[in-house]
Coordinates of C-alpha atoms and ligand atoms in Angstrom, one line a residue:
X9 CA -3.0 8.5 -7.8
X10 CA -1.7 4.8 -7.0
X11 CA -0.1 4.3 -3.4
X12 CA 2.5 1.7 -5.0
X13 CA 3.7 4.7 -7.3
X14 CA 3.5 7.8 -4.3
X15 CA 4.6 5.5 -1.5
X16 CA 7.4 4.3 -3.6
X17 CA 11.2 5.3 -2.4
X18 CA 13.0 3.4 -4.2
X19 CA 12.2 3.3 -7.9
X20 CA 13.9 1.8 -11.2
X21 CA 12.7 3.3 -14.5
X22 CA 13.2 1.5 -17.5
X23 CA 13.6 3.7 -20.6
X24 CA 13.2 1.7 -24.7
X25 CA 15.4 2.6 -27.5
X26 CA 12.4 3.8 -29.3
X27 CA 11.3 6.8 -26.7
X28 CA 15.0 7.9 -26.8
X29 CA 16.4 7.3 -30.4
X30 CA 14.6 8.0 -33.6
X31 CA 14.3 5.2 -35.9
X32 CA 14.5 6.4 -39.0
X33 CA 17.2 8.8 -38.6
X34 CA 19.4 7.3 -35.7
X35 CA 19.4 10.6 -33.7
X36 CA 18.7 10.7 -30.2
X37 CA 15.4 12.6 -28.9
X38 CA 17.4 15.3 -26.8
X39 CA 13.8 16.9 -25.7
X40 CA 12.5 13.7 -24.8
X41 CA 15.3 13.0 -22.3
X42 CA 15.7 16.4 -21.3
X43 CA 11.7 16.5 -20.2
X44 CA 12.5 12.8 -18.4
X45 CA 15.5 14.2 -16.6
X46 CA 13.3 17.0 -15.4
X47 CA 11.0 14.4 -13.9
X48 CA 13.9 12.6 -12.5
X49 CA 15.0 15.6 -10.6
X50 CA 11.2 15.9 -9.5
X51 CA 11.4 12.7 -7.5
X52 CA 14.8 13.5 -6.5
X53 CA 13.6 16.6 -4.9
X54 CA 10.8 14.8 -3.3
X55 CA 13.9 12.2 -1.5
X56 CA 13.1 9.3 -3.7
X57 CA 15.9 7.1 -5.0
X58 CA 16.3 6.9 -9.0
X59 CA 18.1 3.9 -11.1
X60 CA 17.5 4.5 -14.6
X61 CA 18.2 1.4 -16.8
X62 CA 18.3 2.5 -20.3
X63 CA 18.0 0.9 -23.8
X64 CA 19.8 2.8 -26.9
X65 CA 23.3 1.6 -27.6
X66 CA 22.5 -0.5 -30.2
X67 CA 19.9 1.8 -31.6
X68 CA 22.5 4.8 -31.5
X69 CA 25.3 2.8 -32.4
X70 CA 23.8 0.9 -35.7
X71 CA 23.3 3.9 -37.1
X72 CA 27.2 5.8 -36.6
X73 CA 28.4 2.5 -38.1
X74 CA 26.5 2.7 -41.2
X75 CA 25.0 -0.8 -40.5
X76 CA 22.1 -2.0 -42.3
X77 CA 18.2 -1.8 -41.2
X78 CA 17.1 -4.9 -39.9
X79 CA 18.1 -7.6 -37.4
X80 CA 22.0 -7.5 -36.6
X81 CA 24.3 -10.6 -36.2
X82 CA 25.5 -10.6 -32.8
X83 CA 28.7 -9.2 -33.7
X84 CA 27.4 -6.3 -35.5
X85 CA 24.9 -5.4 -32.3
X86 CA 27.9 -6.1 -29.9
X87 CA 30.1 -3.7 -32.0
X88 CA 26.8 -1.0 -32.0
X89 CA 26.5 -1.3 -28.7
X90 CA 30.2 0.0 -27.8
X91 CA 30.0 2.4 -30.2
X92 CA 26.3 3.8 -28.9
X93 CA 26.8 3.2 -25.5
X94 CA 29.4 6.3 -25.4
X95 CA 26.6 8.4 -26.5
X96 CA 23.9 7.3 -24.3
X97 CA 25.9 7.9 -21.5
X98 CA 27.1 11.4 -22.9
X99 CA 23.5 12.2 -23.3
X100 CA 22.0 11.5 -19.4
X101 CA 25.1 13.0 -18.4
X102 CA 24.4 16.1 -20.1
X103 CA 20.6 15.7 -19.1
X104 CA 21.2 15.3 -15.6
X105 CA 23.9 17.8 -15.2
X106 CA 22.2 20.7 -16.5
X107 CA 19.8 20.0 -13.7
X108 CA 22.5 19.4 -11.2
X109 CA 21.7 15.4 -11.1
X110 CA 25.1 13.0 -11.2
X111 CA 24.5 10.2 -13.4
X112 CA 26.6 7.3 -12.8
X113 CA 27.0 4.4 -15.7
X114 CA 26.7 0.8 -14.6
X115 CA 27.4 -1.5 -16.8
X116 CA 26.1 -5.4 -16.4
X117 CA 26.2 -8.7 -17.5
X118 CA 24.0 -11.9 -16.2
X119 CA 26.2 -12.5 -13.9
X120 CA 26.1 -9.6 -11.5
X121 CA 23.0 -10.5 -10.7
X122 CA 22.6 -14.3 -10.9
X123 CA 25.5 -15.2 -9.3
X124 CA 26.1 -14.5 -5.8
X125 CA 29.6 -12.9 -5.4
X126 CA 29.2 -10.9 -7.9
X127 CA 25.4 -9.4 -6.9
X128 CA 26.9 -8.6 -3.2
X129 CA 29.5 -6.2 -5.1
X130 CA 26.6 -4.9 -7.8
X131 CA 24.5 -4.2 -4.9
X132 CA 27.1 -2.8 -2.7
X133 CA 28.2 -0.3 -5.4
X134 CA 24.4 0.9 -6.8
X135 CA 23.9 0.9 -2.8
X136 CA 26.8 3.9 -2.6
X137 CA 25.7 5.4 -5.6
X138 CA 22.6 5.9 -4.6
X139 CA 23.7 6.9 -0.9
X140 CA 26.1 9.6 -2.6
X141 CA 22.6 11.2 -4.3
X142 CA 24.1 9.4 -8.0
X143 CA 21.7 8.4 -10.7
X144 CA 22.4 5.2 -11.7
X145 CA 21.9 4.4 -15.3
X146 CA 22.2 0.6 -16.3
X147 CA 22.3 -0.9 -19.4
X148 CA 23.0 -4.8 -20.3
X149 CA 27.1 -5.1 -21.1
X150 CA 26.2 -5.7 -24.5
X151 CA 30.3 -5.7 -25.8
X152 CA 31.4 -8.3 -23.6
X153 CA 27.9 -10.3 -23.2
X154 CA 27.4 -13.2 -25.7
X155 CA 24.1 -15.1 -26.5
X156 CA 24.4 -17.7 -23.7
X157 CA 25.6 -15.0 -20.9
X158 CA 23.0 -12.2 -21.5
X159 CA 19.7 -11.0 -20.4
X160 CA 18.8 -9.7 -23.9
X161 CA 16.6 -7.4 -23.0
X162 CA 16.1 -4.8 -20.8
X163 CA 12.9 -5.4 -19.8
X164 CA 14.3 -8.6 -17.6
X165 CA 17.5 -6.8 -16.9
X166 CA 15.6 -3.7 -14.9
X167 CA 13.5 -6.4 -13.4
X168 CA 16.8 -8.4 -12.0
X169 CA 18.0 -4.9 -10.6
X170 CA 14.8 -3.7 -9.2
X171 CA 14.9 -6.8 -7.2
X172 CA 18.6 -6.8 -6.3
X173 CA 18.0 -3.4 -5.0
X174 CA 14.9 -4.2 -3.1
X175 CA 12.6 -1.4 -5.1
X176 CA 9.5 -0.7 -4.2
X177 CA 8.4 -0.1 -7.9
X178 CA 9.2 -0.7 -10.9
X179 CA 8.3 1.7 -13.7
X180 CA 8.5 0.2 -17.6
X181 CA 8.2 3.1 -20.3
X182 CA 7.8 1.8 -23.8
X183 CA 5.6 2.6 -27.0
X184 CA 2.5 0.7 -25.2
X185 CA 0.6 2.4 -22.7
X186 CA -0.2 -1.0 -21.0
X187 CA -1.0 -4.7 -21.2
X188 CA -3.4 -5.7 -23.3
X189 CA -6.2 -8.6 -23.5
X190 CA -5.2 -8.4 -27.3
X191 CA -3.3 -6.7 -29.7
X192 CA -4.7 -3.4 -29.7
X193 CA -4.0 -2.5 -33.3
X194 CA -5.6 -5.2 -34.9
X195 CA -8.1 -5.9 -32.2
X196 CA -11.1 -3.8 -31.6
X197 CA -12.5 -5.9 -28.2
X198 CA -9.2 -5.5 -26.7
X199 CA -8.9 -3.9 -24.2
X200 CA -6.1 -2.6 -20.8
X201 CA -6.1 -4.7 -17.8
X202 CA -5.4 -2.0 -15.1
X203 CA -4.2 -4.4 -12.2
X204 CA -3.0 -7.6 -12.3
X205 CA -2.4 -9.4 -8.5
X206 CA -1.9 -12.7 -10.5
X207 CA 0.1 -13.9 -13.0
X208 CA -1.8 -16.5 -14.3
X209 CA -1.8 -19.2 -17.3
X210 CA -4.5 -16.9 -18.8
X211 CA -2.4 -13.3 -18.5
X212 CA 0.7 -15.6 -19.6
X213 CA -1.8 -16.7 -23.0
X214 CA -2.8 -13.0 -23.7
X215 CA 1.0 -12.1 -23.8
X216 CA 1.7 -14.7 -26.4
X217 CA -1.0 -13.3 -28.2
X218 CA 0.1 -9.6 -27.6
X219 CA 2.0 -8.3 -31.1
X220 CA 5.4 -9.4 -31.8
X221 CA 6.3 -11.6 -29.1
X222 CA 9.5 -13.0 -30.7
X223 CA 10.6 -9.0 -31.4
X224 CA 13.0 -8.4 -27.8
X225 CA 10.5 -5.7 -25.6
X226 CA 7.4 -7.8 -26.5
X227 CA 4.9 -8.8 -23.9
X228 CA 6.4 -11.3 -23.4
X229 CA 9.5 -10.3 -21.8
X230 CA 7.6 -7.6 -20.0
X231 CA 5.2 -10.5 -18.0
X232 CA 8.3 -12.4 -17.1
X233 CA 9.8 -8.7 -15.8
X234 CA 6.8 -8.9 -13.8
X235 CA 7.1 -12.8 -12.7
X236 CA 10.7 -11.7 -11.6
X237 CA 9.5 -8.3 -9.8
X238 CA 6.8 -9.0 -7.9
X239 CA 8.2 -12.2 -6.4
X240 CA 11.5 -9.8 -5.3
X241 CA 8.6 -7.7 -3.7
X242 CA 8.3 -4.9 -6.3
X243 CA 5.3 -3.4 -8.0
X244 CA 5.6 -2.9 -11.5
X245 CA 4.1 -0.8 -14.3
X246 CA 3.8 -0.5 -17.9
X247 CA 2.9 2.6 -19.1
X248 CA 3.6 5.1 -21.7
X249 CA 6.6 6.6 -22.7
X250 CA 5.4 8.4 -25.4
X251 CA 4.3 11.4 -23.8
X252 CA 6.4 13.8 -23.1
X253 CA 7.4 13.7 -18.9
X254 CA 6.0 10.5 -18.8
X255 CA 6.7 10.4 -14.9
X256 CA 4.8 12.8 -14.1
X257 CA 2.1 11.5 -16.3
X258 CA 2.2 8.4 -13.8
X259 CA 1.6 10.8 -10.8
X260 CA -1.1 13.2 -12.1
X261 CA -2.8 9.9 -14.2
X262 CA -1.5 6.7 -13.5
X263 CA -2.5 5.0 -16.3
X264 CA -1.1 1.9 -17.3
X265 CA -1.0 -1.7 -16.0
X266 CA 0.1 -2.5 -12.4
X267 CA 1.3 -6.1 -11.4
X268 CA 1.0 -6.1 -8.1
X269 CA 3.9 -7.6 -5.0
X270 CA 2.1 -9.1 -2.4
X271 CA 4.8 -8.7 0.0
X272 CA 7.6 -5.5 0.4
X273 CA 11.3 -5.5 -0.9
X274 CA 12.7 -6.1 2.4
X275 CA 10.1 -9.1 3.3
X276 CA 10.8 -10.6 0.0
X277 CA 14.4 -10.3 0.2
X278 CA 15.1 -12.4 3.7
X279 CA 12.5 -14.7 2.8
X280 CA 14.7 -15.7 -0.3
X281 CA 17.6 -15.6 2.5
X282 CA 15.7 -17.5 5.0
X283 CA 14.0 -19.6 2.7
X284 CA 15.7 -20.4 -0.6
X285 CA 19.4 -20.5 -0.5
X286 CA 21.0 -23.5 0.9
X287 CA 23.2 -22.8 3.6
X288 CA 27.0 -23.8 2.9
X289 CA 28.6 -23.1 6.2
X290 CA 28.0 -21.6 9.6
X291 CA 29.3 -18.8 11.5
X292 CA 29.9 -19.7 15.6
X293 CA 29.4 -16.2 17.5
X294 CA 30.0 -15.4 21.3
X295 CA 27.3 -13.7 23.3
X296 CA 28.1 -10.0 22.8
X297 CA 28.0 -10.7 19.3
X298 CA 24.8 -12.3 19.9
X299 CA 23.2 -9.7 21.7
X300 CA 24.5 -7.3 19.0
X301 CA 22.5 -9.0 16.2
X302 CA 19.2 -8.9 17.9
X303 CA 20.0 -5.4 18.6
X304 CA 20.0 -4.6 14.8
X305 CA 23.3 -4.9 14.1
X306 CA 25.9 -6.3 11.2
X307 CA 28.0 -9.8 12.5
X308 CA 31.9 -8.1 12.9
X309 CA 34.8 -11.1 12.2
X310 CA 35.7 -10.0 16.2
X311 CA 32.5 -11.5 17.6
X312 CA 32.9 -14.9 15.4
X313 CA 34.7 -17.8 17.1
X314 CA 34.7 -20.9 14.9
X315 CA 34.0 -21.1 11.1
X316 CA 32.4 -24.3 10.0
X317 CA 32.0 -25.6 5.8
X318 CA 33.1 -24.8 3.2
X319 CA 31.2 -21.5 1.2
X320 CA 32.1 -18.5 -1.8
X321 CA 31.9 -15.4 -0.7
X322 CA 28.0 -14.5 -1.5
X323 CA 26.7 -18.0 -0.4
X324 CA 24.5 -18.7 2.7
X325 CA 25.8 -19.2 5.9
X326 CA 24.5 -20.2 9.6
X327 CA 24.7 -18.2 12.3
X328 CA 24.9 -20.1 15.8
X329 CA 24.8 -19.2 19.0
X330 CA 27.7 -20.9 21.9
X331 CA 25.4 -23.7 22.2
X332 CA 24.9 -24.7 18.5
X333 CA 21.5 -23.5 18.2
X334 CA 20.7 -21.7 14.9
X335 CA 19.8 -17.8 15.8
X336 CA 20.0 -16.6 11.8
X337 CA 21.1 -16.7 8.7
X338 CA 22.9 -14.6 6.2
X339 CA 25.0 -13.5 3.1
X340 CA 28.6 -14.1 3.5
X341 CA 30.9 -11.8 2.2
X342 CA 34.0 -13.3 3.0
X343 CA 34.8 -17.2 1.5
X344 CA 35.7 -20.0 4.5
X345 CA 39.5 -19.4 4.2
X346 CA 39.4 -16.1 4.6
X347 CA 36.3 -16.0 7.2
X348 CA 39.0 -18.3 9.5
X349 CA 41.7 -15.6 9.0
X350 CA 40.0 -12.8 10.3
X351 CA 37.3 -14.0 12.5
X352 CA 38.6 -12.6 16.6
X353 CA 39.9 -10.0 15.0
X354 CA 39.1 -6.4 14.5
X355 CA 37.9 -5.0 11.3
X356 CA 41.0 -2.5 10.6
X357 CA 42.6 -5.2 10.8
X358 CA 41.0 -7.0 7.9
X359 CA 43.2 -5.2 4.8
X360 CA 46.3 -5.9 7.3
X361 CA 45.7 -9.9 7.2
X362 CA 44.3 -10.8 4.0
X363 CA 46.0 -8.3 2.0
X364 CA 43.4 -6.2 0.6
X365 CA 41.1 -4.2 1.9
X366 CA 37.6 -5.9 2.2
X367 CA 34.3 -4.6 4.0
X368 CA 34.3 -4.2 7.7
X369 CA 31.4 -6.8 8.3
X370 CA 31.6 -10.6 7.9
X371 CA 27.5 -10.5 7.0
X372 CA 26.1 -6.9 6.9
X373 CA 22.4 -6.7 8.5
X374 CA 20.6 -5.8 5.7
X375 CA 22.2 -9.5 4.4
X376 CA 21.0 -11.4 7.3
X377 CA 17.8 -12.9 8.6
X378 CA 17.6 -13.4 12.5
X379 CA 15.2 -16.9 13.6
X380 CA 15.1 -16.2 17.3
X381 CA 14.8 -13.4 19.8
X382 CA 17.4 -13.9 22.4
Ligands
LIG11 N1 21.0 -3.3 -24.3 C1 20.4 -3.0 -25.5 C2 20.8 -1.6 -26.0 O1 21.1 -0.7 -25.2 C3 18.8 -3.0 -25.5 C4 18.1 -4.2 -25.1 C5 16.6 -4.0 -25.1 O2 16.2 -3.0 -25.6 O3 15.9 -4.8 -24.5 O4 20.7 -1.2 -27.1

């Protein structure tokens, strides 16, 4: 048993079109999913959080349409993908429901999770779903997504989510069982790595060398999932989805290959606030507003009294005391213009003055990164 699997709370499982849909008949492996969904509700039961992020639109999809075997033009994969999509979603519905589990559908496309704005309202949303006791399932927004604007593949999409939702682990269930020092079909010395606290030029070599590294799943998508995980603070591991309960198989066995996160979700994350971003304005507070942030809590527009630069909602911000002095930092989720609008005022009256109804904090605490103890 691996503590970064049984200590994990939060955990994003990432499901390949070829452990749910069958390739030579199109059809989707109902007992497959239904012997996943059990797990699933296993973990649920135990008070861990689920996000699914599932491959098999296109899969699904080719085959209603008639299209042929092969590699699709990016029109024909897009139009799969809407066609498929409908059914994958029909499918962990069904799965889910018949073990009284709500699956919730989330579509994305690169830029819910690159760009700012946009991750703030992904994140807020998966945050509720998950607080309501939803499932999420993700999958790439293949219909809208062209080749410039996509992840194209899901290894690197459920990698982007694990870290935009701070997850402790990171599970990726394909037709391998691990990662390999070479192919392991054509390749008697090779052999599993079972932990990797590295990524090094060496690891990055063996992927290249790994099987069909061009084909979308390969290795080498699944070692830059890892690149992207573990520096958001999330274990990851590859391991077999082509048992049946393949979950459970991780708890009872735990075979596969771990990349390990040196530091947690939440360390990772306001490093990367701290750290990374660029501040783009700054956020003036009084003293009871200051004494409420060290006390743990979100900055409130009422406790704000001068708004300096010029930021998106999203960007980095300052957060100074009446003297000037820096105390933290944080995620803005209101832009300069409206930030002056609303800052002395109360939060009810936030939908009253800017004429929509937008969240009750100016930077939520789970967004923000104090410097000093005051
Ligand atoms: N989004 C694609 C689909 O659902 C899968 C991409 C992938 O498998 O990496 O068919």
């Amino acid at each position: 048993m691996r503590r970064e699997w049984t200590g994990a709370k939060r955990l994003v499982v990432k499901i390949g079109s070829s452990l749910l849909v069958d390739a030579a008949s199109g059809a989707l492996k109902a007992d497959w999913l239904s012997a996943l969904a059990d797990d699933i509700a296993g973990l649920r039961a135990e008070g861990r959080e689920i996000i699914v992020v599932s491959s098999g639109a296109i899969a699904l999809g080719r085959n209603a349409l008639k299209l042929p075997k092969g590699a699709l033009k990016l029109e024909d994969s897009q139009a799969a993908a809407s066609v498929g999509q409908i059914g994958l979603a029909h499918a962990y519905e069904e799965a889910f429901r018949a073990r009284s589990l709500v699956a919730a559908q989330v579509l994305l496309t690169l830029g819910d999770t690159e760009e700012r704005r946009r991750y703030l309202n992904a994140r807020n949303t998966m945050t509720t779903l998950l607080r309501l006791g939803a499932v999420p399932v993700v999958n790439e927004n293949d219909t809208v997504a062209t080749s410039e604007i996509r992840y194209g593949d899901n290894d690197r999409l459920a990698a982007r989510v694990a870290s935009m939702m701070s997850a402790d682990c990171l599970v990726l269930l394909s037709d391998v069982d691990g990662f390999y020092t070479a192919p392991p079909d054509s390749r008697e010395d090779a052999r599993r790595i079972e932990e990797v606290t590295d990524i090094t030029p060496e690891i990055e070599k063996m992927a290249g060398d790994v099987g069909s590294d061009l084909s979308r799943g390969g290795m080498v998508t699944k070692i830059e999932a890892a690149r992207i995980a573990v520096s958001g603070g999330t274990h990851m591991v590859i391991a077999s989805g082509r048992v049946m309960h393949p979950l459970r198989a991780l708890t009872t066995k735990g075979t596969g290959t771990w990349f390990l996160a040196r530091q947690d979700p939440v360390a990772a994350r306001k490093r990367w606030i701290a750290g990374t971003l660029e501040p783009k304005g700054a956020f003036t507070v009084d003293q009871g507003a200051a004494t409420a942030l060290a006390s743990g809590k979100s900055l409130l527009p009422a406790g704000v009294t001068k708004v300096d630069g010029s930021f998106e909602r999203g960007d980095a911000v300052l957060i100074r005391n009446g003297d000037g002095v820096e105390i933290g930092r944080g995620l803005t989720a209101y832009d300069h213009e409206e930030a002056k609008a609303i800052i002395g005022r109360k939060s009810g009256e936030i939908a009253e003055i800017l004429g929509y109804l937008g969240r009750p904090e100016l930077i939520h605490r789970d967004d923000m990164v104090l410097q000093r103890k005051m």
